[in-house]
CSV table of C-alpha atoms in Angstrom, one decimal:
chain,number,residue,atom,x,y,z
X,1,MET,CA,-33.0,28.0,-13.6
X,2,THR,CA,-34.4,31.4,-12.5
X,3,PRO,CA,-33.8,32.0,-8.8
X,4,GLU,CA,-36.7,32.6,-6.5
X,5,LEU,CA,-37.1,36.2,-5.3
X,6,ASN,CA,-38.1,37.3,-1.9
X,7,SER,CA,-40.6,40.2,-1.2
X,8,LEU,CA,-37.7,42.7,-1.7
X,9,GLY,CA,-36.8,41.3,-5.1
X,10,GLN,CA,-33.6,39.7,-3.9
X,11,PRO,CA,-32.6,36.3,-5.3
X,12,LEU,CA,-32.6,33.3,-2.9
X,13,GLY,CA,-30.9,30.0,-3.1
X,14,PRO,CA,-33.1,26.9,-3.7
X,15,LEU,CA,-34.8,25.3,-0.8
X,16,VAL,CA,-33.3,22.1,0.6
X,17,PRO,CA,-36.4,20.0,1.3
X,18,ASP,CA,-36.7,17.9,4.4
X,19,TRP,CA,-33.2,18.9,5.5
X,20,SER,CA,-31.9,17.7,8.8
X,21,PRO,CA,-28.2,17.7,9.8
X,22,PRO,CA,-26.5,14.2,9.4
X,23,PRO,CA,-24.8,12.5,12.3
X,24,LEU,CA,-21.1,12.8,12.8
X,25,PRO,CA,-19.1,9.9,11.2
X,26,GLU,CA,-18.4,7.1,13.7
X,27,HIS,CA,-14.8,6.2,14.6
X,28,ALA,CA,-15.4,2.7,13.3
X,29,PRO,CA,-13.9,0.4,10.7
X,30,LEU,CA,-14.8,0.7,7.0
X,31,THR,CA,-14.0,-2.4,4.9
X,32,GLY,CA,-13.6,-2.8,1.2
X,33,ARG,CA,-12.0,-5.4,-1.2
X,34,TRP,CA,-8.5,-3.9,-1.3
X,35,CYS,CA,-8.3,-2.1,2.1
X,36,ARG,CA,-9.8,-1.6,5.5
X,37,LEU,CA,-9.9,1.6,7.5
X,38,GLU,CA,-9.4,1.2,11.2
X,39,PRO,CA,-9.4,3.9,13.9
X,40,LEU,CA,-5.8,5.0,14.2
X,41,ASN,CA,-4.1,3.6,17.4
X,42,ALA,CA,-0.5,3.8,18.5
X,43,ALA,CA,-0.3,0.3,20.0
X,44,ARG,CA,-1.8,-1.4,16.9
X,45,HIS,CA,-0.5,0.8,14.0
X,46,ALA,CA,2.5,3.0,14.9
X,47,ALA,CA,5.2,0.4,14.4
X,48,GLY,CA,3.9,-0.8,11.0
X,49,LEU,CA,3.2,2.7,9.7
X,50,HIS,CA,6.6,3.9,10.8
X,51,GLU,CA,8.3,1.0,8.9
X,52,ALA,CA,6.2,1.7,5.8
X,53,ASN,CA,6.9,5.4,6.0
X,54,SER,CA,10.6,4.7,6.2
X,55,LEU,CA,10.5,3.4,2.7
X,56,ASP,CA,10.1,7.1,1.7
X,57,THR,CA,13.9,7.6,2.1
X,58,GLU,CA,13.8,11.2,0.8
X,59,GLY,CA,11.0,12.2,3.1
X,60,SER,CA,9.0,13.8,0.3
X,61,ASN,CA,5.7,12.6,1.8
X,62,TRP,CA,6.0,15.0,4.7
X,63,THR,CA,6.7,18.2,2.8
X,64,TYR,CA,3.1,19.5,2.8
X,65,LEU,CA,1.9,17.8,6.0
X,66,PRO,CA,1.6,19.8,9.2
X,67,ALA,CA,3.7,17.2,11.2
X,68,GLY,CA,6.8,15.0,10.6
X,69,PRO,CA,9.0,13.6,9.4
X,70,HIS,CA,9.4,11.4,12.5
X,71,GLU,CA,12.9,10.0,12.6
X,72,THR,CA,12.3,7.4,15.3
X,73,LEU,CA,9.5,5.0,16.2
X,74,ASP,CA,9.2,6.7,19.6
X,75,ALA,CA,8.6,10.0,17.9
X,76,TYR,CA,6.1,8.7,15.5
X,77,SER,CA,4.3,6.7,18.2
X,78,ALA,CA,4.0,9.9,20.3
X,79,TRP,CA,2.4,11.7,17.4
X,80,VAL,CA,-0.1,8.9,16.8
X,81,ALA,CA,-0.9,8.9,20.5
X,82,SER,CA,-1.5,12.6,20.4
X,83,VAL,CA,-4.1,12.4,17.6
X,84,GLU,CA,-5.7,9.0,18.0
X,85,LYS,CA,-8.5,10.3,20.3
X,86,SER,CA,-9.2,13.5,18.4
X,87,GLY,CA,-12.8,13.9,17.3
X,88,ASP,CA,-11.9,16.4,14.5
X,89,PRO,CA,-9.7,15.4,12.8
X,90,LEU,CA,-10.9,11.8,13.0
X,91,PHE,CA,-7.9,9.7,12.1
X,92,PHE,CA,-7.8,6.2,10.5
X,93,ALA,CA,-5.1,3.7,9.6
X,94,ILE,CA,-5.3,2.2,6.1
X,95,ILE,CA,-4.8,-1.6,6.2
X,96,ASP,CA,-3.9,-3.5,3.0
X,97,THR,CA,-6.2,-6.5,3.1
X,98,ARG,CA,-3.8,-8.6,1.1
X,99,THR,CA,-0.9,-8.3,3.5
X,100,SER,CA,-2.7,-7.0,6.7
X,101,LEU,CA,-0.1,-4.3,6.9
X,102,ALA,CA,-0.8,-0.7,8.0
X,103,VAL,CA,0.3,1.3,5.0
X,104,GLY,CA,-1.2,4.8,5.3
X,105,VAL,CA,-3.2,7.4,7.3
X,106,CYS,CA,-6.3,9.4,6.4
X,107,ALA,CA,-8.8,11.5,8.3
X,108,TRP,CA,-12.1,13.3,8.3
X,109,LEU,CA,-11.9,16.9,9.4
X,110,ARG,CA,-13.8,20.2,9.4
X,111,LEU,CA,-16.9,18.2,10.3
X,112,GLN,CA,-19.9,20.5,9.9
X,113,PRO,CA,-23.2,18.5,10.2
X,114,SER,CA,-25.3,21.7,10.4
X,115,ASP,CA,-24.2,22.5,6.8
X,116,GLY,CA,-23.9,18.9,5.6
X,117,SER,CA,-20.2,19.4,4.9
X,118,LEU,CA,-17.0,17.4,5.8
X,119,GLU,CA,-13.5,17.2,4.5
X,120,ILE,CA,-11.0,14.4,3.8
X,121,GLY,CA,-7.4,15.2,4.6
X,122,HIS,CA,-4.2,14.5,6.5
X,123,LEU,CA,-3.4,11.9,3.8
X,124,ASN,CA,-0.1,10.2,4.2
X,125,PHE,CA,0.2,7.2,1.8
X,126,SER,CA,3.4,5.3,2.3
X,127,PRO,CA,5.3,3.8,-0.7
X,128,LEU,CA,3.5,0.5,0.0
X,129,LEU,CA,0.1,2.2,-0.7
X,130,GLN,CA,0.9,4.7,-3.4
X,131,ARG,CA,-0.4,3.9,-6.9
X,132,THR,CA,-2.4,0.8,-5.7
X,133,PRO,CA,-6.1,0.0,-5.9
X,134,ALA,CA,-6.1,0.2,-2.1
X,135,ALA,CA,-5.2,3.9,-2.2
X,136,THR,CA,-8.1,4.7,-4.4
X,137,GLU,CA,-10.5,2.5,-2.4
X,138,ALA,CA,-9.5,4.1,0.9
X,139,LEU,CA,-10.7,7.5,-0.5
X,140,PHE,CA,-13.8,5.8,-2.0
X,141,LEU,CA,-14.8,4.3,1.3
X,142,MET,CA,-14.6,7.6,3.1
X,143,ILE,CA,-16.5,9.6,0.4
X,144,GLU,CA,-19.2,6.9,0.1
X,145,HIS,CA,-19.7,6.8,3.8
X,146,GLY,CA,-19.9,10.5,4.1
X,147,PHE,CA,-22.7,10.8,1.5
X,148,SER,CA,-24.5,7.7,2.9
X,149,LEU,CA,-24.8,9.5,6.2
X,150,GLY,CA,-26.5,12.4,4.4
X,151,TYR,CA,-23.7,14.9,3.9
X,152,ARG,CA,-24.2,17.2,1.0
X,153,ARG,CA,-20.6,18.2,0.3
X,154,CYS,CA,-17.2,16.5,0.7
X,155,GLU,CA,-14.1,18.7,0.5
X,156,TRP,CA,-10.5,18.3,-0.3
X,157,LYS,CA,-7.9,21.1,0.3
X,158,CYS,CA,-4.2,21.1,-0.3
X,159,ASP,CA,-1.2,23.4,-0.7
X,160,SER,CA,-1.6,24.9,-4.1
X,161,LEU,CA,2.0,23.9,-4.8
X,162,ASN,CA,1.3,20.2,-4.0
X,163,ALA,CA,1.0,18.9,-7.6
X,164,PRO,CA,0.5,15.3,-6.7
X,165,SER,CA,-2.4,16.1,-4.3
X,166,ARG,CA,-4.1,18.3,-6.9
X,167,THR,CA,-3.8,15.5,-9.5
X,168,ALA,CA,-5.2,13.0,-7.0
X,169,ALA,CA,-8.2,15.2,-6.2
X,170,LEU,CA,-9.2,15.5,-9.9
X,171,ARG,CA,-8.5,11.8,-10.5
X,172,ILE,CA,-10.9,10.7,-7.8
X,173,GLY,CA,-13.6,13.1,-9.0
X,174,TYR,CA,-13.2,16.3,-7.0
X,175,SER,CA,-14.0,19.5,-8.9
X,176,TYR,CA,-11.7,22.6,-8.5
X,177,GLU,CA,-13.4,25.5,-6.8
X,178,GLY,CA,-10.6,28.0,-6.5
X,179,THR,CA,-7.4,29.0,-4.6
X,180,PHE,CA,-7.5,30.8,-1.3
X,181,ARG,CA,-4.4,33.1,-1.2
X,182,GLN,CA,-2.3,33.3,2.0
X,183,ALA,CA,-4.7,30.9,3.6
X,184,THR,CA,-2.3,29.7,6.3
X,185,VAL,CA,1.2,29.7,7.5
X,186,ARG,CA,2.8,26.2,7.6
X,187,ARG,CA,6.3,25.5,8.8
X,188,GLY,CA,7.0,29.2,8.7
X,189,ARG,CA,6.0,29.5,5.0
X,190,ASN,CA,3.0,30.9,3.3
X,191,ARG,CA,0.4,28.4,2.0
X,192,ASP,CA,-2.1,29.2,-0.7
X,193,SER,CA,-4.8,26.5,-0.4
X,194,ALA,CA,-6.4,24.9,-3.5
X,195,TRP,CA,-10.0,23.9,-2.8
X,196,TYR,CA,-11.9,21.0,-4.3
X,197,ALA,CA,-15.3,19.4,-3.6
X,198,ILE,CA,-17.8,16.7,-4.6
X,199,ILE,CA,-21.4,17.5,-3.9
X,200,ASP,CA,-24.1,14.9,-3.4
X,201,ALA,CA,-25.7,15.4,-6.8
X,202,GLU,CA,-22.4,14.5,-8.5
X,203,TRP,CA,-21.6,11.4,-6.4
X,204,PRO,CA,-23.9,8.7,-8.0
X,205,ALA,CA,-22.1,9.0,-11.4
X,206,LEU,CA,-18.7,9.3,-9.7
X,207,ARG,CA,-19.5,6.4,-7.5
X,208,SER,CA,-20.3,4.2,-10.4
X,209,ALA,CA,-17.1,5.2,-12.2
X,210,ILE,CA,-14.8,4.5,-9.2
X,211,ALA,CA,-16.6,1.2,-8.3
X,212,GLY,CA,-16.2,0.0,-11.9
X,213,TRP,CA,-12.5,0.9,-11.9
X,214,LEU,CA,-11.9,-0.9,-8.6
X,215,LYS,CA,-13.3,-4.2,-10.0
X,216,PRO,CA,-10.6,-7.0,-10.2
X,217,GLU,CA,-11.3,-7.4,-13.9
X,218,ASN,CA,-9.9,-3.9,-14.5
X,219,PHE,CA,-6.4,-5.2,-13.6
X,220,ASP,CA,-4.3,-7.6,-15.6
X,221,GLU,CA,-2.3,-10.5,-14.3
X,222,SER,CA,0.5,-8.1,-13.3
X,223,GLY,CA,-1.8,-5.7,-11.5
X,224,ARG,CA,-1.7,-3.0,-14.2
X,225,GLN,CA,-4.9,-1.1,-14.7
X,226,ARG,CA,-6.7,-1.7,-18.0
X,227,THR,CA,-8.6,1.6,-17.9
X,228,ARG,CA,-7.3,4.8,-16.1
X,229,LEU,CA,-9.6,6.2,-13.5
X,230,SER,CA,-9.1,9.7,-14.7
X,231,GLU,CA,-10.6,8.7,-18.1
X,232,LEU,CA,-13.8,7.8,-16.3
X,233,THR,CA,-14.0,10.7,-13.9
X,234,ARG,CA,-12.7,13.7,-15.9
X,235,PRO,CA,-15.8,14.0,-18.0
X,236,LEU,CA,-17.8,14.3,-14.8
X,237,LEU,CA,-15.9,17.2,-13.2
X,238,HIS,CA,-17.6,20.5,-12.8
X,239,ALA,CA,-14.3,22.4,-13.1
X,240,VAL,CA,-10.6,21.5,-13.4
X,241,GLY,CA,-7.6,23.3,-11.9
């Protein structure tokens, strides 16, 4: 498509018709088949999350997170209490609907309604959540809600050395947009940040792929997936990296 030119002959981006900034996401539950997202709360969730996190005996979940590991329940409860009322990031506990256990944490952050952009991050999936349909559905619920509010762009950023996070981003349908060198300093070390995003025009096809993958019939009697999600989303990616 040939870009529109202004009176000076300079190219302009396409108009965004009838644009108005979407509302901020509410700190309210989101419910799916496999999981439920609840506003993170120390009294309700800290003990269960700390127990679930303790199953990560090597502490590998914390390597790329800005906080933790929290050796004691008191320490973890104090961290939850320090972030539970934050408006950005906006933290949620992930509840497994089969067991009613709190098994992970996620958050919206970098909320920019004026640009129609938000990010999903602060992901800490305990061993009870990893490689389960609930893990995928938690991300699906967040992305779906963001676009349903009218956001145009949903971002994902991670340490460029965090291979599992990069794989997870591509699997769920985020396209690679580049690496920001020396983006931050974390735990006294340099962090190059890999950037990924889904834009609103891409979401309908990705939504259909993920919703189809999440259907119970995609899993056999042992809970093993019949079709891999990456097989459905990879052809839809704008770029891989």
